[in-house]
mmCIF file of C-alpha atoms in Angstrom:
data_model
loop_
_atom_site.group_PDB
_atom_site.id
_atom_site.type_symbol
_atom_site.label_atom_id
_atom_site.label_comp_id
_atom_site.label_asym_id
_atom_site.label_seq_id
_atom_site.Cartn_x
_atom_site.Cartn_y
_atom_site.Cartn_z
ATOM 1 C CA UNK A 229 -8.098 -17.473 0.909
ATOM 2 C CA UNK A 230 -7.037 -16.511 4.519
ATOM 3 C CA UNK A 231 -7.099 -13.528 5.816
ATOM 4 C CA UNK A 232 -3.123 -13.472 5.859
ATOM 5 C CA UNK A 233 -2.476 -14.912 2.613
ATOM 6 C CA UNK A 234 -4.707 -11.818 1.021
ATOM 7 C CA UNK A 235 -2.517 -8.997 3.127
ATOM 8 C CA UNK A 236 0.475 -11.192 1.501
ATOM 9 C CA UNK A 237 -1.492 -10.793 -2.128
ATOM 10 C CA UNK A 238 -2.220 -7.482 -1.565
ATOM 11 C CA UNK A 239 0.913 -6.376 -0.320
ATOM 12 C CA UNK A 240 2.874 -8.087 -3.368
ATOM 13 C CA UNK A 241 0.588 -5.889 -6.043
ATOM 14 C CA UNK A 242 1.471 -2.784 -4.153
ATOM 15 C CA UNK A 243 5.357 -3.604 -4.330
ATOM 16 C CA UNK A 244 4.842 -4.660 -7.614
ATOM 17 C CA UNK A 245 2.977 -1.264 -8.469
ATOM 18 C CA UNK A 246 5.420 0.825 -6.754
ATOM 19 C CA UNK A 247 8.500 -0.610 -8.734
ATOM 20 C CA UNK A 248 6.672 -0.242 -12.055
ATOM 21 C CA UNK A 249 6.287 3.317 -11.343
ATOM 22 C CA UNK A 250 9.706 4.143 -10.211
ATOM 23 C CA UNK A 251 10.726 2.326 -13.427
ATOM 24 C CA UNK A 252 8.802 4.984 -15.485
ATOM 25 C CA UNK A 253 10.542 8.046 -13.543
ATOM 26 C CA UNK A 254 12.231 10.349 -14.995
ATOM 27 C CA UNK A 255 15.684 10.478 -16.481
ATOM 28 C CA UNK A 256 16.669 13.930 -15.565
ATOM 29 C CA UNK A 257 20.332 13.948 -14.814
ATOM 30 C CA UNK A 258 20.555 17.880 -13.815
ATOM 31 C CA UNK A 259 22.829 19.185 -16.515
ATOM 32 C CA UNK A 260 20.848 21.741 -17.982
ATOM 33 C CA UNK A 261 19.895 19.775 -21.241
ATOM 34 C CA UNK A 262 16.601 21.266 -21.443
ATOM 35 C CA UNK A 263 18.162 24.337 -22.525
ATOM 36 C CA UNK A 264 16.793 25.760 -19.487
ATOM 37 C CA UNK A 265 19.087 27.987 -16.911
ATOM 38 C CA UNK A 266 17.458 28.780 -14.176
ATOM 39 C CA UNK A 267 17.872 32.124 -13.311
ATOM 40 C CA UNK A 268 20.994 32.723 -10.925
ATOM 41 C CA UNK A 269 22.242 29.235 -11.915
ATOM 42 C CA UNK A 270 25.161 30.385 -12.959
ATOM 43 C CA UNK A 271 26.667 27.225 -15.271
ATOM 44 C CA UNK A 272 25.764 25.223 -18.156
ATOM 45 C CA UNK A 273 27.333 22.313 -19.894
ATOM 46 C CA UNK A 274 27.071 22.142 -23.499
ATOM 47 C CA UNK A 275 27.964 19.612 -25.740
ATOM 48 C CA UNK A 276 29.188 19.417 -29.441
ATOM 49 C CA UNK A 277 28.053 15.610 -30.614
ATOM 50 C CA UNK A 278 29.237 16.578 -34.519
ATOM 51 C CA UNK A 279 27.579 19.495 -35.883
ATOM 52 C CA UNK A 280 24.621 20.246 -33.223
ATOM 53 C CA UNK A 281 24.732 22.193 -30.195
ATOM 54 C CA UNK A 282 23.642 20.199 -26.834
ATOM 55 C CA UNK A 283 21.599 21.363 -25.956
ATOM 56 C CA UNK A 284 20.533 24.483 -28.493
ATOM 57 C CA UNK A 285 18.360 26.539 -26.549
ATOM 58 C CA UNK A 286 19.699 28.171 -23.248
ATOM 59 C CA UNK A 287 17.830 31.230 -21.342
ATOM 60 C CA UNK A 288 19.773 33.610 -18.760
ATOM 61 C CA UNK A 289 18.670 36.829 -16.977
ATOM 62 C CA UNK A 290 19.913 40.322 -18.827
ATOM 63 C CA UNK A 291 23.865 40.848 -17.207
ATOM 64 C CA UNK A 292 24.036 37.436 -15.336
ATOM 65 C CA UNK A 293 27.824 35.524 -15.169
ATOM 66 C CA UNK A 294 27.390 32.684 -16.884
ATOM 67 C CA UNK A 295 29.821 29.824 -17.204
ATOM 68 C CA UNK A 296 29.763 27.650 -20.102
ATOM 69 C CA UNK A 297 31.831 24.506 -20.371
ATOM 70 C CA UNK A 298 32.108 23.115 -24.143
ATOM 71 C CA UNK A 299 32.216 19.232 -24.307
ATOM 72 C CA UNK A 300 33.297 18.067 -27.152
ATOM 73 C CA UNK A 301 32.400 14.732 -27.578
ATOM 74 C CA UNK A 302 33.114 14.864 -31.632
ATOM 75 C CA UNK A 303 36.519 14.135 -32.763
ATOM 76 C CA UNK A 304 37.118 17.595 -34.517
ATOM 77 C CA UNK A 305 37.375 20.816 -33.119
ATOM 78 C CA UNK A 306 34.476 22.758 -32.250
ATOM 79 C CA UNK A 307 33.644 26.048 -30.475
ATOM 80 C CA UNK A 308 30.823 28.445 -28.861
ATOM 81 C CA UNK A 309 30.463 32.233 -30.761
ATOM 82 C CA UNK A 310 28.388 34.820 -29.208
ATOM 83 C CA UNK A 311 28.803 38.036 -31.363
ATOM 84 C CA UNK A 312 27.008 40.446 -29.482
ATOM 85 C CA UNK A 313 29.131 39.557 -25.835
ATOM 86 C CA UNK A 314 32.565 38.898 -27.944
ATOM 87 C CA UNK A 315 32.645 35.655 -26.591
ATOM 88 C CA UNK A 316 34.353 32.760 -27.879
ATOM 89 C CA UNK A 317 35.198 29.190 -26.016
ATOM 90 C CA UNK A 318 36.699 26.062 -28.276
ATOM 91 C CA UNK A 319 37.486 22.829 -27.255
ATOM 92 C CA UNK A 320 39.554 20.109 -29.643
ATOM 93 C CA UNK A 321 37.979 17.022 -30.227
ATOM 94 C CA UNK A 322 37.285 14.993 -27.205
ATOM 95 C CA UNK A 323 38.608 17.755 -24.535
ATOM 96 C CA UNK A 324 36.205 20.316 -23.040
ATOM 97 C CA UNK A 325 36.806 23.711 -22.504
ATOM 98 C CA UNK A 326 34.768 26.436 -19.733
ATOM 99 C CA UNK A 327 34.885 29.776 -19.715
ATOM 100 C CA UNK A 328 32.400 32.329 -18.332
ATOM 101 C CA UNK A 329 29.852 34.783 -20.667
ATOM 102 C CA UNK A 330 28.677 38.133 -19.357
ATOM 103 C CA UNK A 331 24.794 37.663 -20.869
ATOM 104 C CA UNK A 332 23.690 40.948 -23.244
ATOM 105 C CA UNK A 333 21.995 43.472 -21.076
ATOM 106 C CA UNK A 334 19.555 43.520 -23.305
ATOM 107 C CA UNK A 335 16.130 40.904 -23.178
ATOM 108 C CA UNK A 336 16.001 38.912 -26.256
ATOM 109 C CA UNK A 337 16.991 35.970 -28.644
ATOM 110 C CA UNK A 338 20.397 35.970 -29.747
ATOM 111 C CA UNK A 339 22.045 33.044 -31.950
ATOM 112 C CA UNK A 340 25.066 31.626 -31.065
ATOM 113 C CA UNK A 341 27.201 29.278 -33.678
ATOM 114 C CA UNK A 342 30.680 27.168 -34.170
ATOM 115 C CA UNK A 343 32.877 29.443 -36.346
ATOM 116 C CA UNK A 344 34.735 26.736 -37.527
ATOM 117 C CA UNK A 345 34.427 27.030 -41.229
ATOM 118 C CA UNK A 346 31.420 25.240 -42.710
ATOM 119 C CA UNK A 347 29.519 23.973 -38.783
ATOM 120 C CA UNK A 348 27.401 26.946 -38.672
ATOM 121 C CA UNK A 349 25.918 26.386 -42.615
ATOM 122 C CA UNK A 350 25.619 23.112 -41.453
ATOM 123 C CA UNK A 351 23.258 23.483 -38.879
ATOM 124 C CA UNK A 352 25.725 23.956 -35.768
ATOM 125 C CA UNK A 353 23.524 27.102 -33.958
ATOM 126 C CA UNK A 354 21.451 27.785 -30.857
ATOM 127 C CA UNK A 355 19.837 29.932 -29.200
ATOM 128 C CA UNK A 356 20.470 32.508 -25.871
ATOM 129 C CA UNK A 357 17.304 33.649 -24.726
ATOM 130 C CA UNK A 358 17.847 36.650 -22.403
ATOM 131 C CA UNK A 359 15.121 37.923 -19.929
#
């Protein structure tokens, strides 16, 4: 094998390498479905796929604006309830909905839920972390 063809070989298995691993990168499209808001962020999209909270988990700092946009991507009616701010947003089936929570002042885990009769003893909850 010459010289040239093995830079040719050699060069090949790198492309091929580099492709494989760009193929195994991550899928992270940037909307927050980690449940994690970074601090400051300001926004989160959440969605309602039947009677589950997209994602469930969400942590803001203590008095932080937050604004929360409902997707509903079910075909019923389904909304965000935060007791201890008095918040409510709802969005009908297939329409979303944003309005903007001032976070408890107070660190700690507070549940939020769809008040729509029967979604929360079905399972529709989450949780809003605050630090």
């Amino acid at each position: 094998m010459s010289i040239k063809s093995f830079r040719f070989a050699g060069f090949s298995l790198l492309m091929v390498f580099m492709l494989a691993v760009a193929a195994c990168g991550g899928d992270d499209d940037g909307n927050g479905d980690d449940g994690d808001v970074a601090n400051g962020n300001g926004s989160i999209t959440i969605e309602t796929p039947g009677m589950e909270f997209d994602p469930d988990t969400i942590t803001a700092s203590a008095g932080e604006e937050l604004e929360i946009t409902l997707d509903n991507t079910d075909g019923q009616v389904h909304n965000f309830t935060l007791d201890e701010a008095d918040f409510q947003v709802e969005a009908a089936g297939g329409e979303s909905e944003t309005a903007t929570l001032t976070v408890p002042d107070e660190a700690g885990e507070y549940e939020f839920y769809c008040s729509v009769p029967g979604h929360r003893e079905s399972g529709q909850v989450g949780t809003l972390t605050v630090e």
